[in-house]
Structures are given as C-alpha cells and as structure tokens.
Tab-separated table of C-alpha atoms and ligand atoms in Angstrom:
chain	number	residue	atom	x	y	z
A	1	UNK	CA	80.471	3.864	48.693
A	2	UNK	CA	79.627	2.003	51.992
A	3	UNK	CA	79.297	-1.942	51.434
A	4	UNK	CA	77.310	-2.909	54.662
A	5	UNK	CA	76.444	-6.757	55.727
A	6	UNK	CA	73.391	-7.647	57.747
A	7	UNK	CA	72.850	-11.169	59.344
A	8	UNK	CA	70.847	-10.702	62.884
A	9	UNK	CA	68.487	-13.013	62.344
A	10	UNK	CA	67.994	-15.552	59.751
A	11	UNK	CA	68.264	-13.199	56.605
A	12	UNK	CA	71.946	-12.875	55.157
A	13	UNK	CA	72.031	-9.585	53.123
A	14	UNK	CA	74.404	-7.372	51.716
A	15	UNK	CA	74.210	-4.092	50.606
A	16	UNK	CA	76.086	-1.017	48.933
A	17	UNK	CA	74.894	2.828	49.355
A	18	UNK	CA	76.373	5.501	47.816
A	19	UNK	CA	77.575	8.448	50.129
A	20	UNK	CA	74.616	10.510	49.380
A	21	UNK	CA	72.470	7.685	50.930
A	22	UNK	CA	71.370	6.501	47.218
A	23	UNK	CA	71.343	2.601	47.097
A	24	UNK	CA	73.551	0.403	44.485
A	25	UNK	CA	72.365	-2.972	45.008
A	26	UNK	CA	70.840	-4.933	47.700
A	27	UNK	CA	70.853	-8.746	48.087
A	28	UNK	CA	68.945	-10.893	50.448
A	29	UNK	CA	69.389	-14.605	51.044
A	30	UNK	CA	66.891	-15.881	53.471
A	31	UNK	CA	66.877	-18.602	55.386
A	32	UNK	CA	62.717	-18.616	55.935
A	33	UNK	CA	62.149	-21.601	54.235
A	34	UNK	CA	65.053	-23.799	56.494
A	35	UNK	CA	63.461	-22.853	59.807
A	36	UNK	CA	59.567	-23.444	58.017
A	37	UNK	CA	60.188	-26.936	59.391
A	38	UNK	CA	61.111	-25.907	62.735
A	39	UNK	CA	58.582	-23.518	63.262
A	40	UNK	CA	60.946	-20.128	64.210
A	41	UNK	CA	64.646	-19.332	63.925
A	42	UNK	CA	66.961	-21.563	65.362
A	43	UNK	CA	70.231	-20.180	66.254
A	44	UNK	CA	72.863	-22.333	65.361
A	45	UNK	CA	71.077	-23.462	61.775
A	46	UNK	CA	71.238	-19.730	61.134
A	47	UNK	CA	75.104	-19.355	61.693
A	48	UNK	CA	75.848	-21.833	59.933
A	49	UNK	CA	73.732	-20.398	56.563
A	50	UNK	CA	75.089	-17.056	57.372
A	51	UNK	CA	78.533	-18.463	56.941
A	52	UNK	CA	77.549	-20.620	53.792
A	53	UNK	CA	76.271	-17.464	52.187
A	54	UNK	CA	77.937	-14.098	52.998
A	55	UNK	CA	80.650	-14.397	50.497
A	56	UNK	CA	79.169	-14.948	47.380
A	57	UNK	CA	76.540	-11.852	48.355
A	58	UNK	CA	79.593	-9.933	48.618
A	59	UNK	CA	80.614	-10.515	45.333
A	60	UNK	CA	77.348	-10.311	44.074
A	61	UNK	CA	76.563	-6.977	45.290
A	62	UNK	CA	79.823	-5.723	44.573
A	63	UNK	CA	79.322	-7.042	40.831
A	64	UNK	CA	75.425	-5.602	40.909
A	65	UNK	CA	76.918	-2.117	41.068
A	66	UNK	CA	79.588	-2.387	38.816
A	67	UNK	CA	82.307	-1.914	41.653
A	68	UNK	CA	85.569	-3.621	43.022
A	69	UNK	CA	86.691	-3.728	46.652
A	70	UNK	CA	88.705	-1.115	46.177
A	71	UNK	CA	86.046	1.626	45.573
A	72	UNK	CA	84.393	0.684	48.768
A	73	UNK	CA	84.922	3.686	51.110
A	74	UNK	CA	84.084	1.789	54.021
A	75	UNK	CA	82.757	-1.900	55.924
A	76	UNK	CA	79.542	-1.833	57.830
A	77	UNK	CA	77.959	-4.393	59.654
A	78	UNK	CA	74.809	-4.943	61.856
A	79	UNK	CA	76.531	-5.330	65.563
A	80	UNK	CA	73.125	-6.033	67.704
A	81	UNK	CA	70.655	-6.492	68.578
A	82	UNK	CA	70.503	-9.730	67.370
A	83	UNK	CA	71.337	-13.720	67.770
A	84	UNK	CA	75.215	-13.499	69.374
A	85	UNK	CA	76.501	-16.839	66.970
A	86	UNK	CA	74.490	-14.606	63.577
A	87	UNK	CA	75.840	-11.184	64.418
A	88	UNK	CA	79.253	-12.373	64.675
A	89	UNK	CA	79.312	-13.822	60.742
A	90	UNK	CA	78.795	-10.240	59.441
A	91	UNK	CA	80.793	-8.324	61.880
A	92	UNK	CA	83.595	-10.776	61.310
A	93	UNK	CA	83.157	-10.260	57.594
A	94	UNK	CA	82.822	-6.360	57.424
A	95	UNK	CA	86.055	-6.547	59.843
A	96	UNK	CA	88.107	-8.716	57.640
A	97	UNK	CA	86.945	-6.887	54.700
A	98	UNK	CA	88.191	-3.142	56.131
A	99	UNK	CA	91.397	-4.724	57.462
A	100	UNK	CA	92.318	-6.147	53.969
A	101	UNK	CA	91.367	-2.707	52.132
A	102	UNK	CA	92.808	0.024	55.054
A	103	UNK	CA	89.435	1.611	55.211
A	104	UNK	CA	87.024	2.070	57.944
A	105	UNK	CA	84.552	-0.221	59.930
A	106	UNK	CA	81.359	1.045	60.641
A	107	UNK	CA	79.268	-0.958	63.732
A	108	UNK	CA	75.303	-0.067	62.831
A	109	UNK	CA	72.440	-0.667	65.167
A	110	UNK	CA	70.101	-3.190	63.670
A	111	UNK	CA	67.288	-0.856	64.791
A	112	UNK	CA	68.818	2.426	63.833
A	113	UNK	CA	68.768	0.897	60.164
A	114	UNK	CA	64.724	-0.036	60.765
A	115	UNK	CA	64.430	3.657	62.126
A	116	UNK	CA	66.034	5.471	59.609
A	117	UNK	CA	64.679	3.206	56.547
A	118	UNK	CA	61.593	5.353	55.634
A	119	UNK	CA	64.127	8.025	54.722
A	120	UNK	CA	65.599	5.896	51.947
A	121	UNK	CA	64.839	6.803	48.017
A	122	UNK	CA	63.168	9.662	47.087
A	123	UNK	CA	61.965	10.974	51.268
A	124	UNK	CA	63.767	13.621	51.005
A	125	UNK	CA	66.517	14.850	53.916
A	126	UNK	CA	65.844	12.921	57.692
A	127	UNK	CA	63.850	15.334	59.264
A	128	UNK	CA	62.568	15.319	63.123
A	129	UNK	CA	59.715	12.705	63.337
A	130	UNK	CA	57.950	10.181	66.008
A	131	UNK	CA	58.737	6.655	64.727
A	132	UNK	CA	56.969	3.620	65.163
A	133	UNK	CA	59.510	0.120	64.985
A	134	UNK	CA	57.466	-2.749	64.792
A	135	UNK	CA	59.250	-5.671	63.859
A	136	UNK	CA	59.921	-9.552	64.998
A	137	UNK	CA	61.566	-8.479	68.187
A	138	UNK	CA	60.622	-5.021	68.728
A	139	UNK	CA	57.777	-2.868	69.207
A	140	UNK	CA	59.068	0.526	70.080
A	141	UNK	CA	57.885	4.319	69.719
A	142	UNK	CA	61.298	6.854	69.170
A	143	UNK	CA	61.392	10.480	69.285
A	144	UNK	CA	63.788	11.662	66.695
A	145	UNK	CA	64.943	15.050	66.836
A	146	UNK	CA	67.800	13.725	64.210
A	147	UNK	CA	70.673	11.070	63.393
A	148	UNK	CA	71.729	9.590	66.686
A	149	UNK	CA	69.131	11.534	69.015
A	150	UNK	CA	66.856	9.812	69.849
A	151	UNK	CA	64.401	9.263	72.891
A	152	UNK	CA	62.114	5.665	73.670
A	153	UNK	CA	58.788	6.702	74.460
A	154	UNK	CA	57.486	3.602	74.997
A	155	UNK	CA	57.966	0.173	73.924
A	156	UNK	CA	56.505	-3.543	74.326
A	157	UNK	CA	56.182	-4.754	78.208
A	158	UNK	CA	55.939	-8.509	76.669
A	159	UNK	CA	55.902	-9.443	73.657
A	160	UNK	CA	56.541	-7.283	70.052
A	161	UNK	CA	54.076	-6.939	67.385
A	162	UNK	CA	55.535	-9.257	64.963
A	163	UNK	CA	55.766	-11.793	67.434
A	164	UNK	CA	52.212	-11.659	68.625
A	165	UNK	CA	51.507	-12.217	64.817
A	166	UNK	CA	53.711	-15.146	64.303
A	167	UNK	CA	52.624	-16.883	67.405
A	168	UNK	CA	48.721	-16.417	67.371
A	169	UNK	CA	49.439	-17.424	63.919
A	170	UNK	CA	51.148	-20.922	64.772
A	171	UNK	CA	47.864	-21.327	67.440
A	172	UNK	CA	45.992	-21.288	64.322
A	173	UNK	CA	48.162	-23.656	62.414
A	174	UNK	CA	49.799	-21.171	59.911
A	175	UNK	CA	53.876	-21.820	59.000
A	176	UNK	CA	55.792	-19.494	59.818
A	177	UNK	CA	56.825	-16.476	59.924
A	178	UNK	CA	53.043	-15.979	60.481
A	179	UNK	CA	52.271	-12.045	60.387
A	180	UNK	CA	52.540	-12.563	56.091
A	181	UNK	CA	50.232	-15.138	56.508
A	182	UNK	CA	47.891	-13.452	58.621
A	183	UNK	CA	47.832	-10.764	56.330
A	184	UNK	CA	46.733	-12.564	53.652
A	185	UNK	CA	44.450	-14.801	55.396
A	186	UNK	CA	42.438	-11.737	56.835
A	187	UNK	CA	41.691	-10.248	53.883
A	188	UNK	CA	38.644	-12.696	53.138
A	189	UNK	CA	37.433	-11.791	56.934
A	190	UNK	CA	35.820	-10.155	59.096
A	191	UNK	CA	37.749	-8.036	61.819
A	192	UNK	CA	34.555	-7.759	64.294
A	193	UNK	CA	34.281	-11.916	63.876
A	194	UNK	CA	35.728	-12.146	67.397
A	195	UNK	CA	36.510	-9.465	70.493
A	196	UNK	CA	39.800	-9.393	71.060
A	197	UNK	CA	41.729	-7.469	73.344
A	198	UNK	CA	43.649	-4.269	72.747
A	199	UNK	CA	45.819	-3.071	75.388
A	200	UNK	CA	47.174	0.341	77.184
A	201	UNK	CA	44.020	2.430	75.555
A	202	UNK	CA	43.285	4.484	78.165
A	203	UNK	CA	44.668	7.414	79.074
A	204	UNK	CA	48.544	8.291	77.695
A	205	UNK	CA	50.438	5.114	77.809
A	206	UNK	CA	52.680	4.554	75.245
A	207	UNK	CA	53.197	0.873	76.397
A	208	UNK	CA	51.761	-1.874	74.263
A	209	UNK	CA	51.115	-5.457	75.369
A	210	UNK	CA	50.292	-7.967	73.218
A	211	UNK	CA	50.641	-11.349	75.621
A	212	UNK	CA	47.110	-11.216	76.657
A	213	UNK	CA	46.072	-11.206	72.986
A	214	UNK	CA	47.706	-14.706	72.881
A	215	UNK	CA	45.550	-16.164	75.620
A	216	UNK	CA	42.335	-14.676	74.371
A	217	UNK	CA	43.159	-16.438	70.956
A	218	UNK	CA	44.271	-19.693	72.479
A	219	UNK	CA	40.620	-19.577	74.941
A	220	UNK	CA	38.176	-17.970	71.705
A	221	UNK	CA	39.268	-20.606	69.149
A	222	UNK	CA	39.128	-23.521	71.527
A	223	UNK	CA	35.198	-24.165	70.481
A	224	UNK	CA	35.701	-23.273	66.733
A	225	UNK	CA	35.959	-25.498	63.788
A	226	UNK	CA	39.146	-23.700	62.009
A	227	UNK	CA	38.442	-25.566	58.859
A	228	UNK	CA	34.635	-24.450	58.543
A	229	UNK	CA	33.936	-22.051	56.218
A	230	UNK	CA	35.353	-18.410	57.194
A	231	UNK	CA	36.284	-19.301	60.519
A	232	UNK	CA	40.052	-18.852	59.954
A	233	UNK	CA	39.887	-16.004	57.660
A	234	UNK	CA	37.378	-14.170	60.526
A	235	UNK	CA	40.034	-14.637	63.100
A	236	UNK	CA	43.158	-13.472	61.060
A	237	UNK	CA	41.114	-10.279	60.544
A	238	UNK	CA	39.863	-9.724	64.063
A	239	UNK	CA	43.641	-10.579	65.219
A	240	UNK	CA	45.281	-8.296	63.110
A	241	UNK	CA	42.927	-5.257	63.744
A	242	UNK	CA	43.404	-5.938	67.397
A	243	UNK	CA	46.720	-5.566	66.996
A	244	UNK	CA	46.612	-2.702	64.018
A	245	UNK	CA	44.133	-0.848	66.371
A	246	UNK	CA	46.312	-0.170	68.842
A	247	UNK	CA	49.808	0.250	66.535
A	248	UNK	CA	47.751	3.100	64.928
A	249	UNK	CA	46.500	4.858	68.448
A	250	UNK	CA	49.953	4.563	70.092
A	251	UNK	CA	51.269	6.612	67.002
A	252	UNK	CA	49.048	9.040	66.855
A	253	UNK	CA	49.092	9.868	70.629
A	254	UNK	CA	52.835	10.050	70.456
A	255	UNK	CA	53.234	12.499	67.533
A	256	UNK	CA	50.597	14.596	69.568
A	257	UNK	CA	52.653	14.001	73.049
A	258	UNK	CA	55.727	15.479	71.454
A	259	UNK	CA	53.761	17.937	69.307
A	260	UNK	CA	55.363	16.248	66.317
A	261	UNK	CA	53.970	16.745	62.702
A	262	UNK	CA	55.936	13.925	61.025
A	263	UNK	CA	55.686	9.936	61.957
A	264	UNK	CA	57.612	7.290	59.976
A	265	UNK	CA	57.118	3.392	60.640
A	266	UNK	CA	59.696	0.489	59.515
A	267	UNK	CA	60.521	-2.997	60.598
A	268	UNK	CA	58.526	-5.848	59.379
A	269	UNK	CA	55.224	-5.375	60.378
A	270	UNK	CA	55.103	-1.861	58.721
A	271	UNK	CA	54.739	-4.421	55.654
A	272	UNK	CA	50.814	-5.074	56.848
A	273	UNK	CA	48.742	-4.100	54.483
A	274	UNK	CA	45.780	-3.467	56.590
A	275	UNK	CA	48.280	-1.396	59.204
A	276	UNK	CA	48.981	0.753	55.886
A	277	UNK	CA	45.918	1.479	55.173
A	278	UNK	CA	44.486	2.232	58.388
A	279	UNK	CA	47.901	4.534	59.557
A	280	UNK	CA	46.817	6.411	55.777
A	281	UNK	CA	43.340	7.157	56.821
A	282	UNK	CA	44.354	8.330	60.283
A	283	UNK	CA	47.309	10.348	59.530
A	284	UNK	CA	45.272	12.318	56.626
A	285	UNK	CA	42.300	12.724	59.413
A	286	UNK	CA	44.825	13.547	62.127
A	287	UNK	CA	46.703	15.918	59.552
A	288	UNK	CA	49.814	14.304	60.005
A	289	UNK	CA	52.672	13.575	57.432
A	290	UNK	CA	53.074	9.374	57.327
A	291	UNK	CA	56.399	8.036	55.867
A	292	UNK	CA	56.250	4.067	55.756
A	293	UNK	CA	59.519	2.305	55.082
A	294	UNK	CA	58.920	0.699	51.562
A	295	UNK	CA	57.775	-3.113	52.135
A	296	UNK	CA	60.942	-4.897	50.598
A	297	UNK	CA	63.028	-2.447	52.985
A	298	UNK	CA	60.837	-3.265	55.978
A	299	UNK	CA	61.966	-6.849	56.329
A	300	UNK	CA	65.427	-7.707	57.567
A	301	UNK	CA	67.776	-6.625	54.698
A	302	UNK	CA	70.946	-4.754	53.909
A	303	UNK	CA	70.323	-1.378	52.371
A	304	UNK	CA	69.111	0.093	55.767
A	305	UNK	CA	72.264	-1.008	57.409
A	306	UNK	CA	74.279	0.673	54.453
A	307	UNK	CA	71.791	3.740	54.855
A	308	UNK	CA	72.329	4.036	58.385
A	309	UNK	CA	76.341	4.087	58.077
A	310	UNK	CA	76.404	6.215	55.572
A	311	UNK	CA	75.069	8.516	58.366
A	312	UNK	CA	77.541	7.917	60.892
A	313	UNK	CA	80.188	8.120	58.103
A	314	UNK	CA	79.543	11.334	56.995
A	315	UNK	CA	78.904	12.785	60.520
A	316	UNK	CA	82.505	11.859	61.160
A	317	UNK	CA	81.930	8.643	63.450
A	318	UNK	CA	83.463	4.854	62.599
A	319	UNK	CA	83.829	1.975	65.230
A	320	UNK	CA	87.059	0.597	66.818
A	321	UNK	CA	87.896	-3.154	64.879
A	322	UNK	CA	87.173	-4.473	68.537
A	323	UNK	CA	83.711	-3.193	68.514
A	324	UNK	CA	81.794	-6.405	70.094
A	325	UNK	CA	78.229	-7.572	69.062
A	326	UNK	CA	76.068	-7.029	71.681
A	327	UNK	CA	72.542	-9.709	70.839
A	328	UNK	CA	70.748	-6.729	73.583
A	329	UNK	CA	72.257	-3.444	71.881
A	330	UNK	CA	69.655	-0.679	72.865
A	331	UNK	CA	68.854	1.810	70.294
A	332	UNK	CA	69.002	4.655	73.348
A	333	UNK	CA	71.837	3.862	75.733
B	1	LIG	O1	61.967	-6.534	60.815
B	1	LIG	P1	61.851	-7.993	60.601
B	1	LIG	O2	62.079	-8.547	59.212
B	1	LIG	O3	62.807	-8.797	61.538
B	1	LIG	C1	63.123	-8.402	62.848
B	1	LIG	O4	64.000	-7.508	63.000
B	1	LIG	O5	62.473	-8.960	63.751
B	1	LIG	O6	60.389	-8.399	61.103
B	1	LIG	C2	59.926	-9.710	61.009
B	1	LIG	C3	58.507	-9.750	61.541
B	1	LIG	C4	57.962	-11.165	61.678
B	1	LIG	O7	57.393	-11.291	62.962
B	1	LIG	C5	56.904	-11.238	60.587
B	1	LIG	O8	55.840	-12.102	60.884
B	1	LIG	C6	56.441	-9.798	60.518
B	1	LIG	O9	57.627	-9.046	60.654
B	1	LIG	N1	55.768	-9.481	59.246
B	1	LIG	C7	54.455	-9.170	59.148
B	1	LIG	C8	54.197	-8.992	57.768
B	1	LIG	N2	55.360	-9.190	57.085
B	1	LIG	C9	56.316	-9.487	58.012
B	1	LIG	N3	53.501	-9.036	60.089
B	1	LIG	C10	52.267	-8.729	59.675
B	1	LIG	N4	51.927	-8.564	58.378
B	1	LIG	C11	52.847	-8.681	57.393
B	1	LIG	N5	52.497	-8.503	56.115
B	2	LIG	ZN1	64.644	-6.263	61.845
C-alpha cells in the first residue's frame, strides 16, 4: 500500500494504491469555490486550506480502505511543479508520516502522475505511447518509451491549454476555473460563429500557442452583445474548437513523428467533452489506439500521485527525506 498526498495547486487530496497499481480510496477537498471570488488561485489562501485539511483526508482515506498507518508500505507526495508555500504542506506531511512509521518517502512529479493516469483501472500494463498533458499549467507532448523515459516533443511557447480556457473565459465573464464552463456553455453553439486562430499548423511543429487566441477574443467580442441571444454560447464553441483543433492535430502528428501506435491524454483539459469526442473520431480514422485519463482522474487529485509511486516503488527507487519541492520541477531533466 502507498498512501500518497497531493496539494500543488488549490486541490488537497489524498490517496491510497495498492502495489499492483489498483486504487483504495481517493479523496479530494477543493478549494475552487474560495478562490471563485478572487477569480484564480491565490497562493497563500491555498496554504493555508492545504494545512486546514490534509489531516483529516488522511484519516479519511486511511479509514475508506479499511487500513491503519501501519499497513502503509510507503509516503508519497507531489514535490513540483507546483505553488512553493502548497507543495510544501504535502511533502511536509508524507515526510512526517514515513519518519513516524520507518518506511519510505516517495517524491512524485505532479506531471508524471497526469502522464501516467490513463494507465489507471482496467488499461492494462503502461505500454510505449505519445502523450498529450494538457492541464492548467501545462500543455506538453511526451514520448514514452516507459516509466521514467521519457522525451518533450513539444510543449506551450506561452500560455497552456487550460489557461487559455480559463482566461478567454473570464474575458467573457464566466467564474472560474473557466474551461468547465466553457464546456458547457458551447454545447448550445456554434463552433464556426467566429474565426479564431489556431496556431503552429503548418508544417511539423509540435509547439502550440495559445496567447494570440486571447487577443483575437478580447478584439472579436468587443462589438458583440454577450447577453443577446446565442452570442455567448457561439463563442464558447468557436473558442474551444480553436483550441480542440489544434490539441487533436498536434497529437496525431506526434504519434506519426515517432511512428507510435498508442496516444494517451490526462490533465484537466482531457476532461473536455468536445476534445473527447473529436480525439475519438480522429484516432479511429487515423487507426490509432486513444487512452484518455478518466475525467474525475484528470483534474488535480491523489490517486495519480499514488499510481505514479507505486511505479518508482516497485522499480526500486524512493527519495532522500531532504528531497526539496521544486514549484519548476521538469518532467524531463
Ligand atoms: O490538471 P488540472 O486539474 O490542474 C493543473 O495541474 O493545472 O487542470 C486544471 C485545468 C483548468 O485550467 C480548467 O479550466 C481545465 O483544466 N478544465 C477544463 C475542463 N475541466 C477542467 N478545460 C476545458 N474543459 C473542461 N471540461
Ligand atoms: Zn494537474
């Protein structure tokens, strides 16, 4: 059993896996709802909640699974990438934990765990794939030849996917986090409502851009009415193909770069429906085998971070109890 704590953001979570990867329980407490009123995450707030929280989803998880803290094998935590004053509750915790019980601490990369997530449940073994991270602070395309080898293809010159989503999304006066809300807005509209741009199409990049999506949005939607009728719903759906469009290129090209018959995608976006859909239709056309992380693993949560060091673990590798956080830990060094 690996008990494994995640807080790199604004979502406290615990988690237990068993050491042939199965999950035991997974808890999330998120903090979403505190930094609504803020409009995004803000640091210190999110401490703080990590510290008022990480105890009690210790217990709870341990209780979930019908274990004590002396059947835990060994303490994981998610060292970085991350906000420095968050990462520091669960590594603390994870560290205190393994020092009170003798057993091994386990530092996990925060985007290993997104990486490795659409392997959890009933996947099967990880297998070589080309894997598509597209969360809040990421947008990154991975060759995976297996656990620990891996190679960046390409990733985001400016800003990630999910970020594009949450801010074009505050431009149109959604709360936040927007890309949910975008989702579900765009599903009454229509995607060719307004040109967007999609960026990097031409020739093999694996580089995406999304900052010039921003400014198109900000210039479109100064001369429309947001509250007439369709007008928002139109631009959530032209948004979020523009963005979709070119998640779903970037992937394909990459699995054909690296001759590659298997992708996988994870991290929060992967959660869009209308990314799901279209990476289904193109993957069958394309003949390639799609693995999506499942949507309550895709957002920030525990059981990834358990998955992940339940890897290392059984390859033989632990961390030293003065492994650091690191808020810019890369996922290739
Ligand atoms: O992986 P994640 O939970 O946290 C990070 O590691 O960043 O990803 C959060 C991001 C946010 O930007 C959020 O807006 C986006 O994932 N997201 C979505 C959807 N659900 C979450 N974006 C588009 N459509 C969704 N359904
Ligand atoms: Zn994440």
């Amino acid at each position: 059993m690996i008990l494994a704590l995640e807080s790199s953001c604004d979502e406290t979570a615990a988690a237990i896996c068993g050491l042939d990867g199965s999950l035991k329980s997974s808890r999330i407490a998120s903090q979403a709802e505190i930094h609504r009123k803020y409009g995004g995450v803000v640091p210190e707030v999110a401490s703080r909640n990590h510290i008022l929280h990480v105890r009690t989803l210790v217990e709870e998880v341990l209780a979930d699974a019908g274990l004590n803290l002396g059947d835990v094998h060994a303490f994981a935590a998610t060292s970085g990438p991350g906000l420095v004053s968050s990462l520091l509750i669960g590594v603390s915790m994870a560290k205190a934990l393994a020092v009170a019980e003798k057993k091994p601490f386990l530092a996990v990369n925060h985007m290993e765990g997104h990486l490795l997530s659409p392997f959890m449940g009933d996947a099967g073994p990880i297998r070589p794939n080309v894997s598509l991270i597209v969360s809040g602070g990421h947008t990154m395309l991975v060759d995976v030849r297996g656990v620990g080898e891996y190679t960046l293809l390409g990733k985001t010159r400016d800003d990630a996917a999910g970020e594009a989503f949450d801010k074009v999304a505050k431009m149109l006066g959604l709360p936040y986090p927007g890309g949910p809300e975008i989702d579900r807005q765009a599903r009454a509209g229509d995607p060719a409502a307004f040109d967007f741009p999609r960026s990097f199409m031409s020739g093999d990049s694996l580089e995406f851009s999304f900052s010039g999506l921003k400014t198109a949005v900000l210039y479109q939607m100064r001369d429309q009415d947001l509250q007439a009728p369709g007008v928002l719903a139109n631009a959530c759906a032209s948004v979020q193909d523009a963005i979709v469009d070119v998640l779903v290129e970037k992937l394909v090209r990459a699995a054909r770069l690296c001759g590659k018959s298997l992708v996988t995608v994870s991290g929060g976006v992967s959660c869009n429906r209308r990314l799901r859909q279209r990476l289904t239709e193109r993957c069958e056309r394309e003949g390639l085998d799609l693995l999506l992380a499942r949507p309550d693993l895709s957002t920030d949560n525990a059981a990834m971070i358990a998955f992940t060091a339940v890897q290392r673990f059984q390859r033989g590798q632990t961390s030293p109890m003065d492994a650091d956080v690191d808020p810019n830990l890369p996922l290739v060094a």
